[in-house]
Amino acid sequence: MSAGRDFINQVIMEIENSILKPLEDIESSAEGILENLSESINIEKPKVIATVNPTNECIEYVDKDQQCQVITGKYFPEESIILINYRIDMNTLLHLFAHHVHAIEMGRAKYVRVRRLEELRLPWELRPTEIVAMYKTAQLVRMLQPRAWRIYNEEIKPRIKEIDEKFNSVRFTVNYIERQVEHILSSRKSIQ
């Protein structure tokens, strides 16, 4: 029993070190990029949460093959949170930050109401909040300092690669554990 527990602890540590820690590094680096932009336009910096799960800003009202699938993240104005897939690119990060800027300018409560109504009524590419975000993204690109690109290339990209390299091996190990549990359960059922 102790060997099994040790193996489980080893797998959990591998998940923490190979996936969760690099996700935290991506979050921290992305927040560093956004902090500089936030300071230069004098608004509060949003919190960034990185995930390996697929995420996009289409939500459930849009067909799967719509254009917005390239925005691998979502902005939550109520909490000032930018949720990003770990394979983030600079365009996506800036696009989501542009939503944050727009929400601050418009007022979060109003932005939330407008955004929800747009999501119900319009496809992604015709939503006024998306058009504003595209425009603001272009403005933000012009404001980026070379340091932001260095952070992306030297801090975020290596973490993306690190997660990509480890993700499948950790998933394989967890699938192995799941098969072992299923085997034990099925062998117990046949005894009764």
Coordinates of N, CA, C and O in Angstrom, one line a residue:
M1 N 0.8 -1.2 0.0 CA 0.0 0.0 0.0 C 0.9 1.3 0.0 O 0.6 2.2 -0.7
S2 N 2.0 1.2 0.7 CA 2.9 2.4 0.8 C 3.5 2.7 -0.6 O 3.7 3.8 -0.9
A3 N 3.8 1.6 -1.3 CA 4.4 1.8 -2.6 C 3.4 2.5 -3.6 O 3.8 3.4 -4.3
G4 N 2.2 2.1 -3.5 CA 1.1 2.7 -4.3 C 1.0 4.2 -3.9 O 0.9 5.1 -4.8
R5 N 1.0 4.5 -2.6 CA 0.8 5.9 -2.2 C 2.0 6.7 -2.6 O 1.9 7.9 -3.1
D6 N 3.2 6.1 -2.6 CA 4.4 6.8 -3.0 C 4.4 7.1 -4.5 O 4.8 8.2 -4.9
F7 N 3.9 6.2 -5.3 CA 3.7 6.4 -6.7 C 2.7 7.5 -7.0 O 3.0 8.4 -7.9
I8 N 1.6 7.5 -6.3 CA 0.6 8.6 -6.5 C 1.2 9.9 -6.2 O 1.0 10.9 -6.9
N9 N 1.9 10.0 -5.0 CA 2.6 11.2 -4.7 C 3.6 11.7 -5.7 O 3.7 12.9 -6.0
Q10 N 4.3 10.7 -6.3 CA 5.3 11.1 -7.3 C 4.5 11.6 -8.6 O 5.0 12.6 -9.1
V11 N 3.4 11.0 -8.9 CA 2.7 11.5 -10.1 C 2.1 12.9 -9.8 O 2.2 13.8 -10.7
I12 N 1.6 13.1 -8.6 CA 1.1 14.5 -8.2 C 2.2 15.5 -8.3 O 2.0 16.6 -8.8
M13 N 3.4 15.2 -7.8 CA 4.5 16.1 -7.8 C 4.9 16.4 -9.2 O 5.3 17.5 -9.6
E14 N 4.9 15.4 -10.1 CA 5.2 15.6 -11.5 C 4.2 16.5 -12.2 O 4.6 17.4 -12.9
I15 N 2.9 16.4 -11.8 CA 1.9 17.4 -12.3 C 2.2 18.8 -11.8 O 2.2 19.7 -12.6
E16 N 2.5 18.9 -10.6 CA 2.8 20.2 -10.0 C 4.0 20.8 -10.6 O 4.0 22.0 -11.0
N17 N 5.1 20.0 -10.8 CA 6.4 20.6 -11.3 C 6.3 20.8 -12.8 O 7.0 21.7 -13.3
S18 N 5.7 19.9 -13.6 CA 5.7 19.9 -15.0 C 4.6 20.7 -15.7 O 4.7 21.0 -16.8
I19 N 3.5 20.9 -14.9 CA 2.4 21.6 -15.6 C 2.0 22.8 -14.7 O 1.9 23.9 -15.3
L20 N 1.7 22.6 -13.5 CA 1.2 23.7 -12.7 C 2.2 24.8 -12.5 O 1.9 26.0 -12.6
K21 N 3.5 24.4 -12.2 CA 4.5 25.5 -12.0 C 4.8 26.2 -13.3 O 4.8 27.5 -13.2
P22 N 4.9 25.6 -14.4 CA 5.1 26.4 -15.7 C 3.8 27.2 -16.0 O 4.0 28.3 -16.5
L23 N 2.6 26.8 -15.6 CA 1.4 27.6 -15.8 C 1.5 28.8 -15.0 O 1.2 30.0 -15.4
E24 N 2.0 28.7 -13.7 CA 2.2 29.9 -12.8 C 3.2 30.8 -13.4 O 3.1 32.0 -13.3
D25 N 4.3 30.3 -14.0 CA 5.3 31.1 -14.6 C 4.7 31.9 -15.8 O 5.0 33.1 -16.0
I26 N 3.9 31.2 -16.6 CA 3.2 31.9 -17.7 C 2.4 33.0 -17.2 O 2.4 34.1 -17.7
E27 N 1.6 32.7 -16.2 CA 0.7 33.8 -15.6 C 1.5 35.0 -15.1 O 1.2 36.1 -15.4
S28 N 2.6 34.7 -14.4 CA 3.4 35.8 -13.9 C 4.0 36.6 -15.0 O 4.0 37.8 -14.9
S29 N 4.6 35.9 -16.0 CA 5.2 36.7 -17.1 C 4.1 37.5 -17.9 O 4.4 38.6 -18.2
A30 N 3.0 36.9 -18.1 CA 1.9 37.6 -18.8 C 1.5 38.8 -18.0 O 1.2 39.9 -18.5
E31 N 1.3 38.6 -16.7 CA 1.0 39.8 -15.8 C 2.0 40.9 -15.9 O 1.7 42.0 -15.8
G32 N 3.3 40.5 -16.0 CA 4.4 41.4 -16.1 C 4.2 42.3 -17.3 O 4.4 43.5 -17.3
I33 N 3.9 41.6 -18.5 CA 3.7 42.4 -19.7 C 2.5 43.3 -19.5 O 2.6 44.5 -19.9
L34 N 1.4 42.8 -18.9 CA 0.2 43.7 -18.8 C 0.4 44.8 -17.7 O -0.2 45.8 -17.8
E35 N 1.2 44.5 -16.8 CA 1.5 45.5 -15.7 C 2.1 46.8 -16.4 O 1.7 47.9 -16.1
N36 N 3.1 46.6 -17.2 CA 3.7 47.7 -17.9 C 2.7 48.5 -18.8 O 2.7 49.7 -18.7
L37 N 1.8 47.8 -19.5 CA 0.8 48.5 -20.3 C -0.2 49.2 -19.4 O -0.6 50.3 -19.6
S38 N -0.6 48.5 -18.3 CA -1.6 49.1 -17.3 C -1.0 50.4 -16.7 O -1.8 51.4 -16.6
E39 N 0.2 50.4 -16.4 CA 0.9 51.6 -15.8 C 0.9 52.7 -16.8 O 0.6 53.9 -16.5
S40 N 1.2 52.4 -18.1 CA 1.3 53.4 -19.1 C 0.0 54.0 -19.5 O -0.1 55.2 -19.9
I41 N -1.1 53.3 -19.3 CA -2.4 53.9 -19.5 C -3.2 54.2 -18.3 O -4.4 54.6 -18.3
N42 N -2.6 54.0 -17.1 CA -3.1 54.3 -15.8 C -4.4 53.6 -15.5 O -5.4 54.3 -15.1
I43 N -4.4 52.3 -15.6 CA -5.6 51.5 -15.2 C -5.1 50.3 -14.4 O -3.9 50.0 -14.4
E44 N -6.0 49.7 -13.7 CA -5.6 48.5 -12.8 C -5.2 47.3 -13.7 O -5.8 47.2 -14.8
K45 N -4.3 46.6 -13.3 CA -3.8 45.4 -14.0 C -4.8 44.2 -13.7 O -5.2 44.0 -12.6
P46 N -5.2 43.5 -14.8 CA -6.0 42.3 -14.5 C -5.2 41.1 -14.0 O -4.0 41.1 -14.2
K47 N -5.9 40.2 -13.4 CA -5.2 38.9 -13.0 C -5.3 38.0 -14.2 O -6.2 38.0 -15.0
V48 N -4.2 37.2 -14.4 CA -4.1 36.3 -15.5 C -4.1 34.9 -14.9 O -3.4 34.6 -13.9
I49 N -4.9 34.0 -15.5 CA -5.0 32.6 -15.1 C -4.7 31.8 -16.3 O -5.4 32.0 -17.4
A50 N -3.7 30.9 -16.3 CA -3.3 30.1 -17.4 C -3.9 28.7 -17.2 O -3.9 28.2 -16.1
T51 N -4.3 28.1 -18.3 CA -4.9 26.7 -18.2 C -4.4 25.9 -19.4 O -4.1 26.5 -20.4
V52 N -4.4 24.6 -19.2 CA -4.1 23.7 -20.4 C -5.4 23.4 -21.1 O -5.4 22.8 -22.2
N53 N -6.6 23.7 -20.5 CA -7.9 23.4 -21.1 C -8.2 24.3 -22.2 O -7.8 25.5 -22.2
P54 N -8.9 23.8 -23.2 CA -9.3 24.7 -24.3 C -10.2 25.8 -23.8 O -11.0 25.5 -23.0
T55 N -10.0 26.9 -24.3 CA -10.9 28.1 -23.9 C -10.9 29.1 -25.0 O -9.9 29.2 -25.8
N56 N -12.0 29.7 -25.2 CA -12.1 30.8 -26.2 C -13.3 31.7 -25.8 O -14.0 31.4 -24.9
E57 N -13.3 32.8 -26.5 CA -14.3 33.8 -26.1 C -15.6 33.7 -26.9 O -16.5 34.6 -26.8
C58 N -15.8 32.7 -27.6 CA -17.0 32.5 -28.4 C -18.2 32.2 -27.5 O -19.3 32.6 -27.8
I59 N -18.1 31.5 -26.5 CA -19.0 30.9 -25.6 C -20.0 30.0 -26.4 O -19.8 29.7 -27.6
E60 N -21.0 29.5 -25.8 CA -21.8 28.4 -26.4 C -22.8 28.9 -27.5 O -23.3 28.1 -28.2
Y61 N -22.9 30.2 -27.8 CA -23.8 30.6 -28.8 C -23.3 30.6 -30.2 O -23.9 31.0 -31.1
V62 N -22.0 30.2 -30.4 CA -21.4 30.4 -31.7 C -21.0 29.0 -32.2 O -20.6 28.1 -31.4
D63 N -21.0 28.8 -33.5 CA -20.6 27.5 -34.1 C -19.1 27.3 -33.9 O -18.4 28.2 -33.8
K64 N -18.8 26.0 -33.8 CA -17.4 25.6 -33.5 C -16.4 26.2 -34.5 O -15.2 26.4 -34.2
D65 N -16.7 26.3 -35.8 CA -15.8 26.7 -36.8 C -15.7 28.2 -37.1 O -15.2 28.6 -38.1
Q66 N -16.2 29.0 -36.2 CA -16.2 30.4 -36.3 C -14.7 30.9 -36.1 O -13.9 30.3 -35.4
Q67 N -14.5 32.1 -36.6 CA -13.2 32.8 -36.5 C -12.6 32.9 -35.1 O -11.4 32.9 -34.9
C68 N -13.4 33.1 -34.1 CA -12.9 33.4 -32.8 C -12.2 32.3 -32.1 O -11.6 32.5 -31.1
Q69 N -12.1 31.1 -32.7 CA -11.4 30.0 -32.2 C -9.9 30.4 -32.0 O -9.2 29.7 -31.2
V70 N -9.4 31.4 -32.8 CA -8.0 31.7 -32.6 C -7.7 32.5 -31.3 O -6.6 32.6 -30.9
I71 N -8.8 33.1 -30.7 CA -8.6 33.8 -29.4 C -8.7 32.7 -28.3 O -9.8 32.4 -27.9
T72 N -7.6 32.2 -27.9 CA -7.6 31.1 -27.0 C -7.5 31.6 -25.6 O -6.6 31.4 -24.8
G73 N -8.6 32.3 -25.2 CA -8.7 32.9 -23.9 C -10.1 33.5 -23.7 O -10.9 33.5 -24.7
K74 N -10.3 34.0 -22.5 CA -11.6 34.7 -22.3 C -11.4 35.7 -21.2 O -10.6 35.5 -20.3
Y75 N -12.1 36.9 -21.3 CA -12.0 37.9 -20.3 C -13.2 37.9 -19.5 O -14.3 37.8 -20.0
F76 N -13.0 37.9 -18.2 CA -14.1 38.0 -17.2 C -14.1 39.3 -16.5 O -13.3 39.6 -15.6
P77 N -14.9 40.3 -17.0 CA -14.9 41.6 -16.5 C -15.3 41.8 -15.1 O -14.7 42.7 -14.4
E78 N -16.2 41.0 -14.6 CA -16.6 41.1 -13.2 C -15.5 41.0 -12.2 O -15.4 41.6 -11.2
E79 N -14.5 40.0 -12.5 CA -13.4 39.7 -11.7 C -12.1 40.3 -12.1 O -11.1 40.1 -11.5
S80 N -12.1 41.0 -13.3 CA -10.9 41.5 -13.9 C -9.9 40.3 -14.1 O -8.7 40.4 -13.7
I81 N -10.4 39.2 -14.7 CA -9.5 38.1 -14.9 C -9.4 37.8 -16.4 O -10.5 37.8 -17.1
I82 N -8.2 37.5 -16.8 CA -8.0 37.1 -18.2 C -7.6 35.6 -18.1 O -6.6 35.3 -17.5
L83 N -8.4 34.7 -18.6 CA -8.1 33.3 -18.7 C -7.5 33.0 -20.0 O -8.1 33.3 -21.1
I84 N -6.3 32.4 -20.0 CA -5.6 32.1 -21.2 C -5.3 30.6 -21.3 O -5.0 30.0 -20.3
N85 N -5.3 30.1 -22.5 CA -4.7 28.8 -22.7 C -3.2 29.0 -22.7 O -2.7 30.0 -23.1
Y86 N -2.5 28.0 -22.2 CA -1.1 28.1 -22.0 C -0.3 28.4 -23.3 O 0.8 28.9 -23.3
R87 N -0.9 28.1 -24.4 CA -0.2 28.3 -25.7 C -0.5 29.7 -26.3 O -0.5 29.9 -27.5
I88 N -0.6 30.6 -25.4 CA -1.0 32.0 -25.7 C 0.0 32.6 -26.6 O 1.2 32.3 -26.6
D89 N -0.5 33.5 -27.5 CA 0.4 34.3 -28.3 C 0.2 35.8 -27.9 O -0.7 36.1 -27.2
M90 N 1.1 36.6 -28.3 CA 1.0 38.0 -27.9 C -0.3 38.7 -28.4 O -0.9 39.5 -27.7
N91 N -0.7 38.4 -29.6 CA -1.9 38.9 -30.1 C -3.1 38.6 -29.2 O -3.9 39.5 -28.9
T92 N -3.2 37.4 -28.8 CA -4.3 37.0 -27.9 C -4.3 37.7 -26.6 O -5.3 38.2 -26.1
L93 N -3.1 37.7 -26.0 CA -2.9 38.4 -24.7 C -3.4 39.9 -24.8 O -4.1 40.4 -24.0
L94 N -2.9 40.5 -25.9 CA -3.3 41.9 -26.0 C -4.7 42.1 -26.4 O -5.4 43.1 -25.9
H95 N -5.3 41.2 -27.1 CA -6.7 41.3 -27.5 C -7.6 41.2 -26.2 O -8.5 41.9 -26.0
L96 N -7.2 40.2 -25.3 CA -8.0 40.0 -24.1 C -7.8 41.2 -23.2 O -8.7 41.7 -22.5
F97 N -6.6 41.8 -23.1 CA -6.3 43.0 -22.4 C -7.1 44.2 -22.9 O -7.6 45.0 -22.2
A98 N -7.3 44.2 -24.2 CA -8.1 45.3 -24.8 C -9.5 45.2 -24.3 O -10.1 46.3 -24.1
H99 N -10.0 44.0 -24.1 CA -11.4 43.9 -23.5 C -11.4 44.5 -22.1 O -12.3 45.2 -21.7
H100 N -10.3 44.3 -21.4 CA -10.2 44.8 -20.0 C -10.2 46.3 -20.1 O -10.9 47.0 -19.3
V101 N -9.4 46.9 -21.0 CA -9.3 48.3 -21.1 C -10.7 48.9 -21.4 O -11.2 49.9 -20.8
H102 N -11.4 48.3 -22.4 CA -12.7 48.7 -22.8 C -13.7 48.6 -21.6 O -14.5 49.5 -21.4
A103 N -13.6 47.5 -20.9 CA -14.5 47.4 -19.7 C -14.3 48.5 -18.7 O -15.3 49.0 -18.1
I104 N -13.0 48.8 -18.4 CA -12.7 49.9 -17.5 C -13.3 51.2 -18.0 O -13.9 52.0 -17.2
E105 N -13.0 51.5 -19.3 CA -13.5 52.8 -19.9 C -15.0 52.9 -19.8 O -15.6 53.9 -19.5
M106 N -15.7 51.8 -20.2 CA -17.2 51.8 -20.3 C -17.8 51.7 -18.9 O -19.0 52.1 -18.7
G107 N -17.1 51.1 -18.0 CA -17.7 50.7 -16.7 C -18.0 49.2 -16.7 O -18.7 48.8 -17.7
R108 N -17.5 48.4 -15.8 CA -17.6 47.0 -15.8 C -19.1 46.5 -15.9 O -19.4 45.6 -16.7
A109 N -20.0 47.1 -15.1 CA -21.4 46.6 -15.1 C -22.0 46.8 -16.5 O -22.7 45.9 -17.0
K110 N -21.8 48.0 -17.0 CA -22.4 48.2 -18.4 C -21.7 47.3 -19.4 O -22.4 46.8 -20.3
Y111 N -20.4 47.1 -19.3 CA -19.7 46.3 -20.3 C -20.3 44.9 -20.2 O -20.5 44.2 -21.3
V112 N -20.5 44.3 -19.0 CA -21.0 43.0 -18.9 C -22.4 42.9 -19.5 O -22.7 41.9 -20.3
R113 N -23.3 43.8 -19.3 CA -24.6 43.8 -19.9 C -24.5 43.9 -21.4 O -25.2 43.1 -22.1
V114 N -23.7 44.8 -21.9 CA -23.6 44.9 -23.4 C -23.0 43.7 -24.0 O -23.5 43.2 -25.0
R115 N -22.0 43.1 -23.4 CA -21.3 41.9 -23.9 C -22.2 40.7 -23.9 O -22.3 40.0 -24.9
R116 N -23.0 40.5 -22.8 CA -23.9 39.4 -22.8 C -25.0 39.5 -23.9 O -25.4 38.5 -24.5
L117 N -25.5 40.7 -24.1 CA -26.5 40.9 -25.1 C -25.9 40.7 -26.5 O -26.5 40.0 -27.4
E118 N -24.7 41.1 -26.7 CA -24.0 40.9 -28.0 C -23.8 39.4 -28.2 O -24.0 38.9 -29.4
E119 N -23.4 38.7 -27.2 CA -23.2 37.2 -27.3 C -24.4 36.5 -27.7 O -24.4 35.5 -28.4
L120 N -25.6 37.0 -27.2 CA -26.8 36.3 -27.6 C -27.3 36.7 -29.0 O -28.0 35.8 -29.6
R121 N -27.0 37.8 -29.4 CA -27.6 38.3 -30.7 C -26.7 38.3 -31.9 O -27.2 38.3 -33.0
L122 N -25.4 38.3 -31.7 CA -24.5 38.5 -32.9 C -23.4 37.4 -32.9 O -22.9 37.0 -31.9
P123 N -23.0 37.1 -34.2 CA -21.8 36.2 -34.2 C -20.6 37.0 -33.8 O -20.5 38.2 -33.8
W124 N -19.5 36.3 -33.4 CA -18.3 36.9 -32.8 C -17.8 38.0 -33.6 O -17.5 39.1 -33.0
E125 N -17.6 37.8 -34.9 CA -16.9 38.9 -35.7 C -17.7 40.1 -35.9 O -17.2 41.2 -36.3
L126 N -19.0 40.1 -35.5 CA -19.9 41.3 -35.7 C -20.2 42.0 -34.4 O -20.9 43.0 -34.4
R127 N -19.7 41.5 -33.3 CA -19.9 42.1 -32.0 C -19.1 43.4 -31.9 O -17.9 43.4 -32.0
P128 N -19.8 44.5 -31.5 CA -19.1 45.8 -31.3 C -17.9 45.7 -30.3 O -16.9 46.3 -30.5
T129 N -18.1 45.0 -29.2 CA -17.0 44.9 -28.3 C -15.8 44.2 -28.9 O -14.7 44.4 -28.5
E130 N -16.0 43.3 -29.8 CA -14.9 42.6 -30.5 C -14.2 43.6 -31.5 O -13.0 43.6 -31.6
I131 N -15.0 44.4 -32.2 CA -14.4 45.4 -33.1 C -13.6 46.4 -32.3 O -12.5 46.7 -32.7
V132 N -14.1 46.8 -31.2 CA -13.3 47.8 -30.3 C -12.1 47.1 -29.8 O -11.0 47.7 -29.8
A133 N -12.2 45.8 -29.5 CA -11.0 45.1 -29.0 C -9.9 44.9 -30.1 O -8.7 45.1 -29.8
M134 N -10.4 44.7 -31.3 CA -9.4 44.6 -32.4 C -8.7 45.9 -32.6 O -7.5 46.0 -32.8
Y135 N -9.4 47.0 -32.6 CA -8.8 48.4 -32.7 C -7.9 48.7 -31.5 O -6.7 49.1 -31.8
K136 N -8.3 48.4 -30.3 CA -7.5 48.6 -29.2 C -6.2 47.7 -29.2 O -5.2 48.2 -28.7
T137 N -6.3 46.5 -29.7 CA -5.2 45.6 -29.8 C -4.1 46.3 -30.6 O -2.9 46.3 -30.3
A138 N -4.5 46.8 -31.8 CA -3.5 47.5 -32.6 C -2.9 48.7 -31.9 O -1.6 48.9 -32.0
Q139 N -3.6 49.4 -31.1 CA -3.0 50.5 -30.3 C -2.1 50.0 -29.3 O -1.0 50.6 -29.1
L140 N -2.4 48.9 -28.6 CA -1.6 48.3 -27.6 C -0.3 47.8 -28.2 O 0.8 47.9 -27.6
V141 N -0.3 47.2 -29.4 CA 0.9 46.7 -30.0 C 1.9 47.8 -30.2 O 3.1 47.7 -30.0
R142 N 1.4 49.0 -30.6 CA 2.3 50.2 -30.8 C 2.9 50.6 -29.5 O 4.0 51.2 -29.5
M143 N 2.2 50.4 -28.4 CA 2.7 50.8 -27.1 C 3.7 49.8 -26.5 O 4.4 50.2 -25.5
L144 N 3.8 48.6 -27.0 CA 4.6 47.6 -26.4 C 6.1 48.0 -26.4 O 6.6 48.4 -27.5
Q145 N 6.7 47.8 -25.3 CA 8.2 48.0 -25.2 C 8.9 46.7 -25.7 O 8.3 45.6 -25.6
P146 N 10.1 46.8 -26.2 CA 10.9 45.7 -26.5 C 11.0 44.6 -25.4 O 11.0 43.4 -25.6
R147 N 11.0 45.1 -24.2 CA 11.0 44.2 -23.0 C 9.9 43.3 -23.0 O 10.0 42.1 -22.6
A148 N 8.7 43.7 -23.4 CA 7.5 42.8 -23.4 C 7.7 41.6 -24.4 O 7.4 40.5 -24.1
W149 N 8.3 41.9 -25.5 CA 8.6 40.8 -26.5 C 9.7 39.9 -25.9 O 9.6 38.7 -26.2
R150 N 10.6 40.5 -25.2 CA 11.7 39.6 -24.6 C 11.0 38.7 -23.6 O 11.3 37.5 -23.5
I151 N 10.1 39.2 -22.8 CA 9.4 38.4 -21.7 C 8.7 37.3 -22.4 O 8.7 36.2 -22.0
Y152 N 8.0 37.6 -23.5 CA 7.2 36.6 -24.2 C 8.2 35.5 -24.8 O 7.9 34.3 -24.6
N153 N 9.2 35.9 -25.5 CA 10.1 35.0 -26.1 C 11.0 34.2 -25.1 O 11.3 33.0 -25.4
E154 N 11.4 34.9 -24.1 CA 12.4 34.2 -23.2 C 11.8 33.6 -22.0 O 12.4 32.7 -21.3
E155 N 10.5 34.0 -21.6 CA 9.9 33.4 -20.4 C 8.7 32.6 -20.7 O 8.5 31.5 -20.2
I156 N 7.8 33.1 -21.6 CA 6.5 32.4 -21.9 C 6.8 31.2 -22.9 O 6.3 30.1 -22.6
K157 N 7.4 31.5 -24.0 CA 7.6 30.4 -25.0 C 8.3 29.2 -24.4 O 7.9 28.1 -24.7
P158 N 9.4 29.3 -23.6 CA 10.0 28.1 -23.1 C 9.0 27.3 -22.1 O 9.1 26.1 -22.1
R159 N 8.2 28.0 -21.4 CA 7.2 27.3 -20.5 C 6.2 26.6 -21.4 O 5.7 25.5 -21.0
I160 N 5.8 27.2 -22.5 CA 4.8 26.5 -23.4 C 5.5 25.2 -23.9 O 4.8 24.1 -23.8
K161 N 6.7 25.3 -24.3 CA 7.4 24.1 -24.8 C 7.6 23.1 -23.7 O 7.4 21.9 -23.9
E162 N 7.9 23.5 -22.5 CA 8.0 22.6 -21.3 C 6.7 21.8 -21.0 O 6.8 20.6 -20.9
I163 N 5.6 22.6 -21.0 CA 4.3 21.9 -20.8 C 4.0 20.9 -21.9 O 3.6 19.8 -21.7
D164 N 4.2 21.3 -23.2 CA 4.0 20.4 -24.3 C 4.8 19.2 -24.2 O 4.3 18.1 -24.5
E165 N 6.0 19.3 -23.8 CA 6.9 18.1 -23.7 C 6.5 17.1 -22.5 O 6.6 15.9 -22.7
K166 N 5.9 17.7 -21.4 CA 5.6 16.8 -20.3 C 4.1 16.4 -20.2 O 3.8 15.4 -19.6
F167 N 3.3 17.1 -20.9 CA 1.8 16.9 -20.7 C 1.4 15.5 -21.1 O 0.7 14.8 -20.3
N168 N 1.8 15.0 -22.2 CA 1.4 13.7 -22.7 C 2.0 12.5 -21.8 O 1.3 11.6 -21.5
S169 N 3.2 12.7 -21.3 CA 3.7 11.6 -20.4 C 3.0 11.6 -19.1 O 2.7 10.5 -18.6
V170 N 2.7 12.8 -18.6 CA 1.9 12.8 -17.3 C 0.5 12.2 -17.5 O 0.0 11.4 -16.7
R171 N -0.1 12.6 -18.6 CA -1.5 12.1 -19.0 C -1.4 10.6 -19.1 O -2.3 9.9 -18.7
F172 N -0.4 10.0 -19.8 CA -0.2 8.6 -19.9 C -0.1 7.9 -18.6 O -0.8 6.9 -18.4
T173 N 0.6 8.5 -17.7 CA 0.8 7.9 -16.3 C -0.6 7.9 -15.6 O -1.0 6.9 -14.9
V174 N -1.3 9.0 -15.7 CA -2.6 9.1 -15.0 C -3.6 8.1 -15.6 O -4.4 7.4 -14.9
N175 N -3.6 7.9 -17.0 CA -4.4 6.9 -17.6 C -4.0 5.5 -17.1 O -4.9 4.6 -17.0
Y176 N -2.8 5.2 -16.9 CA -2.3 3.9 -16.4 C -2.9 3.7 -15.0 O -3.4 2.6 -14.7
I177 N -2.9 4.7 -14.2 CA -3.5 4.6 -12.8 C -5.0 4.3 -12.9 O -5.5 3.4 -12.3
E178 N -5.6 5.0 -13.8 CA -7.1 4.8 -14.0 C -7.4 3.4 -14.5 O -8.3 2.8 -14.0
R179 N -6.6 2.9 -15.4 CA -6.8 1.5 -15.8 C -6.6 0.5 -14.7 O -7.3 -0.5 -14.6
Q180 N -5.6 0.8 -13.9 CA -5.3 -0.1 -12.7 C -6.5 -0.1 -11.8 O -6.9 -1.2 -11.3
V181 N -7.0 1.0 -11.5 CA -8.2 1.1 -10.6 C -9.4 0.4 -11.2 O -10.1 -0.4 -10.5
E182 N -9.6 0.6 -12.5 CA -10.7 -0.1 -13.2 C -10.5 -1.6 -13.1 O -11.5 -2.4 -12.9
H183 N -9.3 -2.1 -13.3 CA -9.0 -3.5 -13.2 C -9.3 -4.1 -11.8 O -9.9 -5.1 -11.6
I184 N -8.9 -3.3 -10.8 CA -9.1 -3.8 -9.4 C -10.7 -3.8 -9.1 O -11.2 -4.7 -8.5
L185 N -11.4 -2.8 -9.6 CA -12.8 -2.8 -9.4 C -13.5 -3.9 -10.1 O -14.4 -4.6 -9.5
S186 N -13.1 -4.2 -11.3 CA -13.8 -5.3 -12.1 C -13.4 -6.6 -11.5 O -14.3 -7.5 -11.5
S187 N -12.2 -6.8 -10.9 CA -11.9 -8.1 -10.3 C -12.6 -8.3 -9.0 O -13.0 -9.4 -8.6
R188 N -12.9 -7.2 -8.3 CA -13.7 -7.3 -7.1 C -15.2 -7.6 -7.3 O -15.8 -8.3 -6.6
K189 N -15.7 -7.0 -8.4 CA -17.1 -7.3 -8.8 C -17.3 -8.8 -9.0 O -18.4 -9.3 -8.7
S190 N -16.4 -9.4 -9.7 CA -16.5 -10.8 -10.1 C -16.5 -11.7 -8.8 O -17.0 -12.9 -8.9
I191 N -15.8 -11.3 -7.8 CA -15.7 -12.1 -6.5 C -17.1 -12.1 -5.8 O -17.5 -13.2 -5.3
Q192 N -17.8 -11.1 -5.8 CA -19.1 -11.0 -5.1 C -20.1 -11.8 -5.8 O -20.8 -12.3 -6.2

